[in-house]
mmCIF file of C-alpha atoms and ligand atoms in Angstrom:
data_model
loop_
_atom_site.group_PDB
_atom_site.id
_atom_site.type_symbol
_atom_site.label_atom_id
_atom_site.label_comp_id
_atom_site.label_asym_id
_atom_site.label_seq_id
_atom_site.Cartn_x
_atom_site.Cartn_y
_atom_site.Cartn_z
ATOM 1 C CA MET O 8 0.000 0.000 0.000
ATOM 2 C CA ARG O 9 1.512 3.366 -0.881
ATOM 3 C CA LEU O 10 0.133 6.867 -0.516
ATOM 4 C CA ASN O 11 1.901 9.150 -2.935
ATOM 5 C CA GLY O 12 1.584 12.887 -3.265
ATOM 6 C CA GLU O 13 1.733 13.603 -7.011
ATOM 7 C CA ILE O 14 3.903 16.536 -8.066
ATOM 8 C CA PRO O 15 3.813 18.298 -11.454
ATOM 9 C CA VAL O 16 7.100 18.225 -13.417
ATOM 10 C CA GLY O 17 8.510 20.636 -16.004
ATOM 11 C CA ARG O 18 10.753 20.126 -19.066
ATOM 12 C CA GLY O 19 14.530 19.914 -18.747
ATOM 13 C CA GLU O 20 15.852 21.452 -21.986
ATOM 14 C CA GLU O 21 17.790 24.252 -20.230
ATOM 15 C CA ASP O 22 20.229 21.868 -18.585
ATOM 16 C CA GLY O 23 20.867 19.761 -21.700
ATOM 17 C CA MET O 24 18.907 16.862 -20.293
ATOM 18 C CA ASP O 25 17.305 14.718 -22.955
ATOM 19 C CA GLY O 26 14.109 16.748 -22.631
ATOM 20 C CA GLU O 27 12.400 13.984 -20.646
ATOM 21 C CA MET O 28 9.103 15.211 -19.232
ATOM 22 C CA ASN O 29 10.318 14.158 -15.832
ATOM 23 C CA SER O 30 13.420 16.328 -15.597
ATOM 24 C CA LEU O 31 13.115 19.487 -13.589
ATOM 25 C CA ASN O 32 15.243 22.559 -12.881
ATOM 26 C CA TYR O 33 15.313 24.360 -9.599
ATOM 27 C CA SER O 34 17.353 27.463 -9.304
ATOM 28 C CA ILE O 35 18.988 29.198 -6.420
ATOM 29 C CA GLY O 36 20.091 32.223 -8.510
ATOM 30 C CA GLY O 37 18.316 31.415 -11.774
ATOM 31 C CA VAL O 38 16.900 28.722 -14.107
ATOM 32 C CA GLY O 39 19.308 25.993 -15.332
ATOM 33 C CA GLN O 40 20.862 24.720 -12.118
ATOM 34 C CA LYS O 41 20.213 21.178 -10.962
ATOM 35 C CA LEU O 42 18.950 20.175 -7.540
ATOM 36 C CA THR O 43 22.089 19.471 -5.500
ATOM 37 C CA VAL O 44 21.954 17.100 -2.534
ATOM 38 C CA GLY O 45 25.009 16.955 -0.247
ATOM 39 C CA TYR O 46 25.196 13.731 1.763
ATOM 40 C CA ALA O 47 27.057 12.568 4.879
ATOM 41 C CA LEU O 48 26.356 8.853 5.291
ATOM 42 C CA THR O 49 28.169 5.755 6.514
ATOM 43 C CA SER O 50 29.661 3.494 3.848
ATOM 44 C CA LYS O 51 27.018 0.894 4.758
ATOM 45 C CA LYS O 52 24.227 3.426 4.154
ATOM 46 C CA LYS O 53 25.830 4.628 0.903
ATOM 47 C CA ARG O 54 25.860 1.021 -0.367
ATOM 48 C CA SER O 55 22.264 0.310 0.646
ATOM 49 C CA PHE O 56 20.740 3.698 -0.235
ATOM 50 C CA LEU O 57 22.697 5.254 -3.124
ATOM 51 C CA GLN O 58 22.072 2.324 -5.437
ATOM 52 C CA PRO O 59 22.987 2.815 -9.152
ATOM 53 C CA LYS O 60 19.364 2.670 -10.344
ATOM 54 C CA PHE O 61 18.422 5.268 -7.733
ATOM 55 C CA LEU O 62 21.267 7.586 -8.790
ATOM 56 C CA SER O 63 20.439 7.256 -12.491
ATOM 57 C CA LEU O 64 16.746 8.010 -11.905
ATOM 58 C CA ALA O 65 17.801 11.010 -9.794
ATOM 59 C CA ARG O 66 20.073 12.251 -12.596
ATOM 60 C CA SER O 67 17.218 11.941 -15.080
ATOM 61 C CA LYS O 68 15.186 14.211 -12.789
ATOM 62 C CA GLY O 69 17.957 16.794 -12.487
ATOM 63 C CA ILE O 70 19.052 15.745 -8.995
ATOM 64 C CA CYS O 71 22.747 15.274 -8.280
ATOM 65 C CA PHE O 72 24.262 13.803 -5.118
ATOM 66 C CA ILE O 73 27.571 15.172 -3.821
ATOM 67 C CA ALA O 74 29.509 13.436 -1.038
ATOM 68 C CA ILE O 75 30.338 15.838 1.789
ATOM 69 C CA ASP O 76 34.058 15.795 2.587
ATOM 70 C CA LEU O 77 34.214 15.332 6.362
ATOM 71 C CA ASN O 78 37.833 16.542 6.353
ATOM 72 C CA ARG O 79 36.933 19.984 5.001
ATOM 73 C CA PRO O 80 34.734 22.720 6.478
ATOM 74 C CA LEU O 81 31.127 22.122 5.407
ATOM 75 C CA ALA O 82 30.744 25.862 4.723
ATOM 76 C CA ASP O 83 33.459 25.628 2.031
ATOM 77 C CA GLN O 84 31.497 22.939 0.187
ATOM 78 C CA GLY O 85 28.327 23.118 -1.886
ATOM 79 C CA PRO O 86 26.276 25.129 -2.422
ATOM 80 C CA PHE O 87 23.615 22.548 -1.599
ATOM 81 C CA ASP O 88 19.845 22.715 -1.880
ATOM 82 C CA ILE O 89 19.504 19.791 0.513
ATOM 83 C CA VAL O 90 21.833 18.067 2.996
ATOM 84 C CA LEU O 91 20.992 14.444 3.739
ATOM 85 C CA HIS O 92 22.807 12.945 6.738
ATOM 86 C CA LYS O 93 22.962 9.966 9.047
ATOM 87 C CA LEU O 94 26.218 9.904 11.011
ATOM 88 C CA LEU O 95 26.321 9.241 14.703
ATOM 89 C CA ARG O 96 29.691 10.709 15.613
ATOM 90 C CA LYS O 97 29.307 13.578 18.143
ATOM 91 C CA GLU O 98 31.391 16.159 16.286
ATOM 92 C CA TRP O 99 29.135 15.817 13.257
ATOM 93 C CA TRP O 100 26.050 16.875 15.252
ATOM 94 C CA ASP O 101 27.726 20.207 16.109
ATOM 95 C CA ILE O 102 28.898 20.766 12.517
ATOM 96 C CA ILE O 103 25.496 20.126 10.922
ATOM 97 C CA GLU O 104 23.609 22.130 13.549
ATOM 98 C CA ASP O 105 25.947 25.125 13.103
ATOM 99 C CA TYR O 106 25.574 24.818 9.313
ATOM 100 C CA ARG O 107 21.803 24.598 9.605
ATOM 101 C CA GLN O 108 21.661 27.803 11.654
ATOM 102 C CA LYS O 109 23.891 29.657 9.171
ATOM 103 C CA HIS O 110 22.188 28.287 6.040
ATOM 104 C CA PRO O 111 18.396 28.534 6.447
ATOM 105 C CA GLU O 112 18.160 28.329 2.654
ATOM 106 C CA VAL O 113 19.391 24.715 2.777
ATOM 107 C CA THR O 114 16.984 21.929 3.754
ATOM 108 C CA VAL O 115 18.776 19.721 6.295
ATOM 109 C CA LEU O 116 17.251 16.229 6.453
ATOM 110 C CA ASP O 117 16.713 16.108 9.315
ATOM 111 C CA PRO O 118 17.410 18.533 12.188
ATOM 112 C CA PRO O 119 19.961 16.860 14.549
ATOM 113 C CA ASN O 120 18.065 17.537 17.766
ATOM 114 C CA ALA O 121 14.941 15.885 16.283
ATOM 115 C CA ILE O 122 16.961 12.840 15.209
ATOM 116 C CA GLN O 123 18.521 12.491 18.663
ATOM 117 C CA HIS O 124 15.027 12.075 20.104
ATOM 118 C CA LEU O 125 14.942 8.740 18.249
ATOM 119 C CA ASN O 126 18.331 7.602 19.524
ATOM 120 C CA ASN O 127 16.829 6.719 22.901
ATOM 121 C CA ARG O 128 14.362 3.836 23.172
ATOM 122 C CA GLN O 129 12.374 5.656 25.844
ATOM 123 C CA SER O 130 12.037 9.110 24.237
ATOM 124 C CA MET O 131 11.452 7.585 20.782
ATOM 125 C CA LEU O 132 8.113 6.078 21.922
ATOM 126 C CA GLN O 133 7.003 8.910 24.207
ATOM 127 C CA ASP O 134 5.103 10.757 21.486
ATOM 128 C CA VAL O 135 3.170 7.601 20.584
ATOM 129 C CA ALA O 136 2.334 6.996 24.244
ATOM 130 C CA ASP O 137 1.214 10.625 24.657
ATOM 131 C CA LEU O 138 -0.907 10.342 21.513
ATOM 132 C CA ASN O 139 -2.912 7.465 22.980
ATOM 133 C CA LEU O 140 -4.408 7.161 19.519
ATOM 134 C CA SER O 141 -7.767 5.459 19.461
ATOM 135 C CA ASP O 142 -10.626 5.952 17.022
ATOM 136 C CA TYR O 143 -13.146 3.862 15.148
ATOM 137 C CA HIS O 144 -10.375 2.383 12.991
ATOM 138 C CA GLY O 145 -8.520 0.955 15.959
ATOM 139 C CA LYS O 146 -6.025 1.752 18.703
ATOM 140 C CA VAL O 147 -2.274 2.416 18.635
ATOM 141 C CA GLY O 148 -0.227 2.353 21.831
ATOM 142 C CA VAL O 149 3.162 1.246 23.116
ATOM 143 C CA PRO O 150 3.940 -1.780 25.315
ATOM 144 C CA ARG O 151 4.464 -1.012 28.992
ATOM 145 C CA GLN O 152 8.134 -0.510 29.688
ATOM 146 C CA LEU O 153 10.650 0.385 32.357
ATOM 147 C CA VAL O 154 14.011 2.136 31.991
ATOM 148 C CA VAL O 155 16.916 0.825 34.069
ATOM 149 C CA LYS O 156 19.814 3.296 33.972
ATOM 150 C CA LYS O 157 22.222 1.548 36.342
ATOM 151 C CA ASP O 158 22.465 -0.990 39.187
ATOM 152 C CA PRO O 159 21.149 -4.181 37.550
ATOM 153 C CA SER O 160 20.614 -5.731 40.979
ATOM 154 C CA SER O 161 17.597 -3.417 41.432
ATOM 155 C CA ILE O 162 15.879 -4.789 38.300
ATOM 156 C CA PRO O 163 13.803 -7.585 39.931
ATOM 157 C CA TYR O 164 12.448 -5.155 42.501
ATOM 158 C CA GLU O 165 11.756 -2.435 39.905
ATOM 159 C CA VAL O 166 9.991 -4.911 37.579
ATOM 160 C CA THR O 167 7.771 -6.166 40.376
ATOM 161 C CA LYS O 168 7.043 -2.640 41.586
ATOM 162 C CA ALA O 169 6.107 -1.527 38.068
ATOM 163 C CA GLY O 170 3.871 -4.600 37.706
ATOM 164 C CA LEU O 171 5.390 -5.481 34.327
ATOM 165 C CA LYS O 172 4.137 -8.746 32.850
ATOM 166 C CA LEU O 173 6.669 -11.402 31.769
ATOM 167 C CA PRO O 174 8.198 -12.127 29.344
ATOM 168 C CA LEU O 175 10.082 -8.909 28.818
ATOM 169 C CA VAL O 176 12.202 -7.729 25.914
ATOM 170 C CA ALA O 177 15.418 -6.108 27.147
ATOM 171 C CA LYS O 178 16.825 -3.533 24.745
ATOM 172 C CA PRO O 179 19.846 -1.214 25.007
ATOM 173 C CA LEU O 180 18.428 2.193 25.962
ATOM 174 C CA LEU O 181 20.580 4.094 23.468
ATOM 175 C CA VAL O 182 20.518 3.517 19.698
ATOM 176 C CA ASP O 183 23.890 4.514 18.243
ATOM 177 C CA GLY O 184 24.118 2.578 14.983
ATOM 178 C CA SER O 185 26.344 -0.065 16.572
ATOM 179 C CA ALA O 186 25.487 -3.780 16.426
ATOM 180 C CA LYS O 187 25.473 -3.690 20.239
ATOM 181 C CA SER O 188 22.536 -1.272 20.232
ATOM 182 C CA HIS O 189 20.555 -3.998 18.470
ATOM 183 C CA GLU O 190 21.438 -6.770 20.958
ATOM 184 C CA LEU O 191 18.028 -7.702 22.325
ATOM 185 C CA PHE O 192 17.159 -10.301 24.936
ATOM 186 C CA LEU O 193 13.965 -12.120 25.868
ATOM 187 C CA ALA O 194 13.635 -12.538 29.634
ATOM 188 C CA TYR O 195 11.373 -15.278 31.037
ATOM 189 C CA ASP O 196 11.942 -14.251 34.650
ATOM 190 C CA GLU O 197 12.876 -10.953 36.314
ATOM 191 C CA PHE O 198 15.787 -12.316 38.357
ATOM 192 C CA SER O 199 17.935 -13.288 35.367
ATOM 193 C CA LEU O 200 17.610 -9.701 34.072
ATOM 194 C CA SER O 201 20.245 -8.650 36.614
ATOM 195 C CA GLU O 202 22.793 -10.448 34.367
ATOM 196 C CA LEU O 203 22.237 -7.733 31.741
ATOM 197 C CA GLU O 204 24.125 -4.466 31.418
ATOM 198 C CA PRO O 205 22.212 -1.170 31.880
ATOM 199 C CA PRO O 206 21.247 1.306 30.569
ATOM 200 C CA LEU O 207 18.345 -0.781 29.305
ATOM 201 C CA VAL O 208 14.679 -0.509 28.504
ATOM 202 C CA LEU O 209 12.558 -3.481 29.624
ATOM 203 C CA GLN O 210 9.452 -3.750 27.474
ATOM 204 C CA GLU O 211 6.531 -6.164 27.900
ATOM 205 C CA PHE O 212 6.595 -8.750 25.100
ATOM 206 C CA VAL O 213 3.363 -8.560 23.075
ATOM 207 C CA ASN O 214 2.269 -11.824 21.421
ATOM 208 C CA HIS O 215 1.484 -11.058 17.811
ATOM 209 C CA VAL O 216 1.493 -14.353 15.947
ATOM 210 C CA LEU O 217 -1.205 -14.784 13.327
ATOM 211 C CA LEU O 218 -3.531 -17.699 13.799
ATOM 212 C CA CYS O 219 -2.559 -19.035 10.414
ATOM 213 C CA LEU O 220 0.143 -20.964 8.560
ATOM 214 C CA ILE O 221 3.332 -19.348 9.591
ATOM 215 C CA VAL O 222 5.392 -19.920 12.691
ATOM 216 C CA GLY O 223 6.194 -16.484 14.045
ATOM 217 C CA GLY O 224 4.641 -13.065 14.215
ATOM 218 C CA ILE O 225 4.335 -10.481 11.522
ATOM 219 C CA LEU O 226 5.735 -7.025 12.000
ATOM 220 C CA PHE O 227 4.554 -4.051 9.976
ATOM 221 C CA LYS O 228 7.352 -1.720 8.933
ATOM 222 C CA ILE O 229 5.800 1.621 8.056
ATOM 223 C CA PHE O 230 8.254 3.673 5.987
ATOM 224 C CA ILE O 231 7.702 7.435 5.906
ATOM 225 C CA VAL O 232 9.300 9.642 3.253
ATOM 226 C CA GLY O 233 7.823 13.117 3.691
ATOM 227 C CA GLU O 234 4.120 12.734 2.879
ATOM 228 C CA THR O 235 4.278 9.162 1.609
ATOM 229 C CA ILE O 236 3.568 6.063 3.673
ATOM 230 C CA THR O 237 4.696 2.597 2.525
ATOM 231 C CA VAL O 238 3.858 -0.453 4.640
ATOM 232 C CA VAL O 239 5.767 -3.738 4.324
ATOM 233 C CA ARG O 240 5.441 -6.960 6.299
ATOM 234 C CA ARG O 241 8.472 -8.511 7.942
ATOM 235 C CA PHE O 242 9.078 -11.699 9.899
ATOM 236 C CA SER O 243 8.953 -11.289 13.652
ATOM 237 C CA LEU O 244 9.255 -13.430 16.794
ATOM 238 C CA PRO O 245 6.995 -16.378 17.647
ATOM 239 C CA ASP O 246 4.585 -16.188 20.578
ATOM 240 C CA VAL O 247 5.636 -17.004 24.118
ATOM 241 C CA THR O 248 2.969 -19.353 25.520
ATOM 242 C CA ASN O 249 2.041 -19.501 29.193
ATOM 243 C CA HIS O 250 3.248 -23.094 29.214
ATOM 244 C CA GLU O 251 6.664 -22.018 27.945
ATOM 245 C CA LEU O 252 6.742 -19.148 30.427
ATOM 246 C CA ALA O 253 6.078 -21.527 33.308
ATOM 247 C CA LYS O 254 8.753 -23.958 32.145
ATOM 248 C CA VAL O 255 11.592 -21.663 31.078
ATOM 249 C CA ASP O 256 13.815 -19.369 33.121
ATOM 250 C CA GLY O 257 16.612 -17.028 32.051
ATOM 251 C CA VAL O 258 17.366 -14.418 29.385
ATOM 252 C CA PHE O 259 18.005 -15.353 25.776
ATOM 253 C CA ARG O 260 19.504 -13.169 23.062
ATOM 254 C CA PHE O 261 17.521 -13.265 19.823
ATOM 255 C CA PRO O 262 18.587 -12.433 16.264
ATOM 256 C CA ARG O 263 17.517 -9.396 14.243
ATOM 257 C CA VAL O 264 14.547 -11.164 12.683
ATOM 258 C CA SER O 265 12.841 -8.156 11.119
ATOM 259 C CA CYS O 266 15.517 -6.299 9.230
ATOM 260 C CA ALA O 267 17.643 -9.204 7.974
ATOM 261 C CA ALA O 268 16.308 -9.194 4.395
ATOM 262 C CA ALA O 269 18.678 -7.927 1.727
ATOM 263 C CA THR O 270 15.984 -6.547 -0.565
ATOM 264 C CA ALA O 271 12.374 -5.510 -0.373
ATOM 265 C CA ASP O 272 11.336 -8.744 -2.121
ATOM 266 C CA ASP O 273 13.101 -10.906 0.469
ATOM 267 C CA ALA O 274 11.584 -8.844 3.264
ATOM 268 C CA GLU O 275 8.129 -8.506 1.661
ATOM 269 C CA LEU O 276 5.811 -11.386 2.566
ATOM 270 C CA ASP O 277 2.788 -12.548 0.625
ATOM 271 C CA PRO O 278 0.147 -9.773 0.849
ATOM 272 C CA SER O 279 -2.434 -12.369 1.844
ATOM 273 C CA ILE O 280 -0.563 -12.844 5.128
ATOM 274 C CA ALA O 281 -1.686 -10.435 7.832
ATOM 275 C CA GLU O 282 -4.123 -7.737 6.812
ATOM 276 C CA LEU O 283 -2.410 -4.342 6.830
ATOM 277 C CA PRO O 284 -3.348 -1.866 9.582
ATOM 278 C CA PRO O 285 -6.250 0.447 8.573
ATOM 279 C CA ARG O 286 -4.939 3.208 6.306
ATOM 280 C CA PRO O 287 -6.828 6.077 8.102
ATOM 281 C CA LEU O 288 -5.297 4.971 11.420
ATOM 282 C CA LEU O 289 -1.811 4.950 9.875
ATOM 283 C CA GLU O 290 -2.377 8.335 8.281
ATOM 284 C CA ARG O 291 -3.354 9.867 11.606
ATOM 285 C CA LEU O 292 -0.461 8.246 13.460
ATOM 286 C CA VAL O 293 2.072 9.344 10.835
ATOM 287 C CA ARG O 294 0.680 12.878 10.568
ATOM 288 C CA GLU O 295 0.916 13.331 14.332
ATOM 289 C CA LEU O 296 4.366 11.778 14.585
ATOM 290 C CA ARG O 297 5.803 13.817 11.718
ATOM 291 C CA LEU O 298 4.614 16.963 13.472
ATOM 292 C CA ARG O 299 5.741 15.983 16.971
ATOM 293 C CA LEU O 300 9.048 14.422 15.979
ATOM 294 C CA GLY O 301 9.832 17.170 13.444
ATOM 295 C CA ILE O 302 11.368 14.700 10.992
ATOM 296 C CA GLN O 303 10.460 13.475 7.518
ATOM 297 C CA LEU O 304 12.564 10.324 7.117
ATOM 298 C CA PHE O 305 11.733 7.502 9.533
ATOM 299 C CA ASN O 306 10.016 4.163 9.863
ATOM 300 C CA ILE O 307 7.792 2.685 12.547
ATOM 301 C CA ASP O 308 7.835 -0.955 13.704
ATOM 302 C CA MET O 309 4.276 -1.883 14.626
ATOM 303 C CA ILE O 310 2.695 -5.192 15.699
ATOM 304 C CA ARG O 311 -0.947 -6.268 15.951
ATOM 305 C CA GLU O 312 -1.907 -7.691 19.351
ATOM 306 C CA ILE O 313 -2.749 -11.391 19.099
ATOM 307 C CA GLY O 314 -6.447 -12.122 18.895
ATOM 308 C CA SER O 315 -7.287 -8.524 17.985
ATOM 309 C CA ARG O 316 -8.029 -7.011 14.608
ATOM 310 C CA ASP O 317 -7.322 -3.408 15.423
ATOM 311 C CA VAL O 318 -5.137 -3.102 18.527
ATOM 312 C CA PHE O 319 -1.583 -2.169 17.540
ATOM 313 C CA HIS O 320 1.622 -1.489 19.445
ATOM 314 C CA VAL O 321 4.522 0.633 18.214
ATOM 315 C CA ILE O 322 7.743 -0.972 19.440
ATOM 316 C CA ASP O 323 10.469 0.891 17.562
ATOM 317 C CA ILE O 324 10.975 4.040 15.505
ATOM 318 C CA ASN O 325 14.045 4.406 13.290
ATOM 319 C CA TYR O 326 15.578 7.470 11.736
ATOM 320 C CA PHE O 327 16.551 7.186 8.048
ATOM 321 C CA PRO O 328 16.050 3.387 7.929
ATOM 322 C CA GLY O 329 16.911 1.005 5.085
ATOM 323 C CA TYR O 330 14.919 2.661 2.308
ATOM 324 C CA GLY O 331 16.849 0.564 -0.199
ATOM 325 C CA LYS O 332 14.582 -2.333 0.808
ATOM 326 C CA MET O 333 11.387 -0.320 0.423
ATOM 327 C CA PRO O 334 9.425 -1.122 -2.738
ATOM 328 C CA ASP O 335 9.782 1.628 -5.383
ATOM 329 C CA TYR O 336 11.971 3.778 -3.100
ATOM 330 C CA GLU O 337 13.733 5.273 -6.131
ATOM 331 C CA HIS O 338 10.634 7.120 -7.372
ATOM 332 C CA ILE O 339 9.292 7.870 -3.902
ATOM 333 C CA PHE O 340 12.543 9.382 -2.677
ATOM 334 C CA THR O 341 13.399 11.399 -5.802
ATOM 335 C CA ASP O 342 9.839 12.805 -5.946
ATOM 336 C CA PHE O 343 10.186 13.739 -2.281
ATOM 337 C CA LEU O 344 13.463 15.608 -2.861
ATOM 338 C CA LEU O 345 11.953 17.527 -5.776
ATOM 339 C CA SER O 346 8.841 18.385 -3.766
ATOM 340 C CA LEU O 347 10.980 19.822 -0.953
ATOM 341 C CA VAL O 348 12.633 22.359 -3.238
ATOM 342 C CA GLN O 349 9.453 23.009 -5.212
ATOM 343 C CA ASN O 350 7.564 23.838 -1.993
ATOM 344 C CA LYS O 351 10.413 26.108 -0.873
ATOM 345 C CA TYR O 352 10.426 27.741 -4.311
ATOM 346 C CA LYS O 353 6.652 28.299 -4.076
ATOM 347 C CA LYS O 354 6.992 29.956 -0.677
ATOM 348 C CA ARG O 355 9.479 32.567 -1.985
ATOM 349 C CA PRO O 356 7.942 36.069 -2.240
ATOM 350 C CA THR O 357 7.542 36.929 -5.952
ATOM 351 C CA THR O 358 9.781 39.953 -6.770
HETATM 352 O O1 LIG D 416 20.408 -2.106 7.788
HETATM 353 P P1 LIG D 416 19.380 -1.432 6.939
HETATM 354 O O2 LIG D 416 19.964 -0.658 5.819
HETATM 355 O O3 LIG D 416 18.290 -2.343 6.541
HETATM 356 O O4 LIG D 416 18.642 -0.328 7.823
HETATM 357 C C1 LIG D 416 18.619 -0.463 9.222
HETATM 358 C C2 LIG D 416 17.195 -0.506 9.679
HETATM 359 O O5 LIG D 416 16.558 -1.674 9.145
HETATM 360 P P2 LIG D 416 15.103 -1.513 8.448
HETATM 361 O O6 LIG D 416 15.259 -0.585 7.321
HETATM 362 O O7 LIG D 416 14.157 -0.949 9.478
HETATM 363 O O8 LIG D 416 14.728 -2.909 8.045
HETATM 364 C C3 LIG D 416 17.164 -0.580 11.186
HETATM 365 O O9 LIG D 416 15.822 -0.695 11.633
HETATM 366 P P3 LIG D 416 15.593 -1.630 12.948
HETATM 367 O O10 LIG D 416 16.163 -0.849 14.099
HETATM 368 O O11 LIG D 416 16.352 -2.887 12.674
HETATM 369 O O12 LIG D 416 14.105 -1.838 13.064
HETATM 370 C C4 LIG D 416 17.802 0.656 11.787
HETATM 371 O O13 LIG D 416 17.097 1.793 11.343
HETATM 372 C C5 LIG D 416 19.232 0.747 11.313
HETATM 373 O O14 LIG D 416 19.810 1.974 11.758
HETATM 374 P P4 LIG D 416 20.521 2.031 13.196
HETATM 375 O O15 LIG D 416 21.432 0.867 13.228
HETATM 376 O O16 LIG D 416 19.403 1.894 14.183
HETATM 377 O O17 LIG D 416 21.185 3.350 13.206
HETATM 378 C C6 LIG D 416 19.327 0.744 9.797
HETATM 379 O O18 LIG D 416 20.715 0.639 9.473
HETATM 380 P P5 LIG D 416 21.459 1.760 8.585
HETATM 381 O O19 LIG D 416 21.110 1.403 7.181
HETATM 382 O O20 LIG D 416 20.940 3.112 8.949
HETATM 383 O O21 LIG D 416 22.897 1.563 8.872
HETATM 384 N N1 LIG D 417 7.565 -5.578 22.843
HETATM 385 C C1 LIG D 417 7.748 -6.484 21.870
HETATM 386 N N2 LIG D 417 6.829 -7.485 21.685
HETATM 387 C C2 LIG D 417 7.010 -8.404 20.698
HETATM 388 N N3 LIG D 417 8.070 -8.437 19.862
HETATM 389 C C3 LIG D 417 9.007 -7.468 20.011
HETATM 390 C C4 LIG D 417 8.903 -6.439 21.000
HETATM 391 N N4 LIG D 417 9.992 -5.622 20.912
HETATM 392 C C5 LIG D 417 10.739 -6.118 19.890
HETATM 393 N N5 LIG D 417 10.159 -7.213 19.353
HETATM 394 C C6 LIG D 417 10.704 -8.023 18.245
HETATM 395 O O1 LIG D 417 12.113 -7.756 18.170
HETATM 396 C C7 LIG D 417 12.448 -7.078 16.931
HETATM 397 C C8 LIG D 417 13.488 -5.995 17.185
HETATM 398 O O2 LIG D 417 12.992 -5.093 18.163
HETATM 399 P P1 LIG D 417 13.136 -3.517 17.901
HETATM 400 O O3 LIG D 417 12.595 -2.820 19.086
HETATM 401 O O4 LIG D 417 12.545 -3.204 16.573
HETATM 402 O O5 LIG D 417 14.722 -3.325 17.899
HETATM 403 P P2 LIG D 417 15.690 -2.842 16.702
HETATM 404 O O6 LIG D 417 15.854 -1.367 16.858
HETATM 405 O O7 LIG D 417 16.952 -3.591 16.944
HETATM 406 O O8 LIG D 417 14.990 -3.212 15.427
HETATM 407 C C9 LIG D 417 11.123 -6.486 16.471
HETATM 408 O O9 LIG D 417 11.150 -6.314 15.055
HETATM 409 C C10 LIG D 417 10.136 -7.592 16.896
HETATM 410 O O10 LIG D 417 10.202 -8.685 15.975
HETATM 411 MG MG1 LIG D 418 13.115 -2.438 14.760
HETATM 412 MG MG1 LIG D 419 15.369 0.196 15.606
#
C-alpha cells in the first residue's frame, strides 16, 4: 500500500537533459541549475541507499548527489539545496547544527536535535504513548516498559514494583548505529535480568502471531518519506505461551529477525498474510508523529496484538532506515526531494 503525493514536473531542456518530461530545474540564482543534494552517510548506508538505479533516476530528474568531505569545512562545500545525513559521531552533530543555523536556505534532512530524540528507546516512543491514539479504525499504543539506567541488581524489585508482565524484551536504551545497540534479549523471569548491562529498557513482550500458517509473528514496517507512507510486512518473533513461560527461566539473546532481508522482495511477505493496519489509522499516526518528531525520514515498527483485529503497538521508531529495501523507493525518494525544493520555491515572495 503506498500513498503518494503527485507533483507536477517541467521540461529539462535548459540543462541539456534529454528533454524527458520528468526532468526538472530548480534554481537558487536562476533557471538551469540542478537540484544538488550533499550527503554525509556511513559506507554501509551509501551502499544500501545510493544504489545505481536510484542515482540514475535522480540524474534523469535533475538531482545530483555530492559526497560531503568530512575533512573539510562544510561551509566551504556546496552550495547545496539539501543536505541528507545519518552519522552518529558527536562532532558531526555540532557541525550540521551550526551549518543549519547559518544556512536557512538549505533543507537539512533532518534537524539533529529531532533525530537524537529517536536515539533513545524511551524518548522515541514517548510521542506515541502521549498520543494514545484510538478511534473507530482501531487503537495504537506502546507496550508497557521500564528504563533501568544503572544498578542491575535493582531490576527484579523495579519490575515487580512496576507490575510489568513477563516475558520482557530487554533492549539497550541508546541507539547509536552499533550492532550492540541492536542486541536484544527475551527474559522469562525478572531475576535473570540482573545479568544484563544497563542502561536498558525493559518492554513487555506482546504476542502477535497470526492464527494461520506461519510460525512467528508479523511485524509491519511503516516507511515514511515526507508525505508518503509505505507499509511492508516482515518476519517477527513467535509467541511465548504460558506453558513455555512456566517452564523456562533465564534471558536469551535473539537475532535481528525483522531487518535481515537484503531486498524488499526478500523482506516482503505474501500480501495475503496479515491484513495491513487500517490506512486512516496509519495516516493519523504518521501525521501526528511527523509533526511531533519534526522529521520526515523515519520508519515505525508496529505489531498487531494477538487475537485482535485493530489493537496495535509501536515498538520501535528508526531514523533514516533502510529505504533501499522499500518497494519503489527510487521514485518515492526522488519525488520527495523535488517536492521539498518546489515547496520552498513556491513559498518565496515573488519579486
Ligand atoms: O540495515 P538497513 O539498511 O536495513 O537499515 C537499518 C534498519 O533496518 P530496516 O530498514 O528498518 O529494516 C534498522 O531498523 P531496525 O532498528 O532494525 O528496526 C535501523 O534503522 C538501522 O539503523 P541504526 O542501526 O538503528 O542506526 C538501519 O541501518 P542503517 O542502514 O541506517 O545503517
Ligand atoms: N515488545 C515487543 N513485543 C514483541 N516483539 C518485540 C517487541 N519488541 C521487539 N520485538 C521483536 O524484536 C524485533 C526488534 O525489536 P526492535 O525494538 O525493533 O529493535 P531494533 O531497533 O533492533 O529493530 C522487532 O522487530 C520484533 O520482531
Ligand atoms: Mg526495529
Ligand atoms: Mg530500531
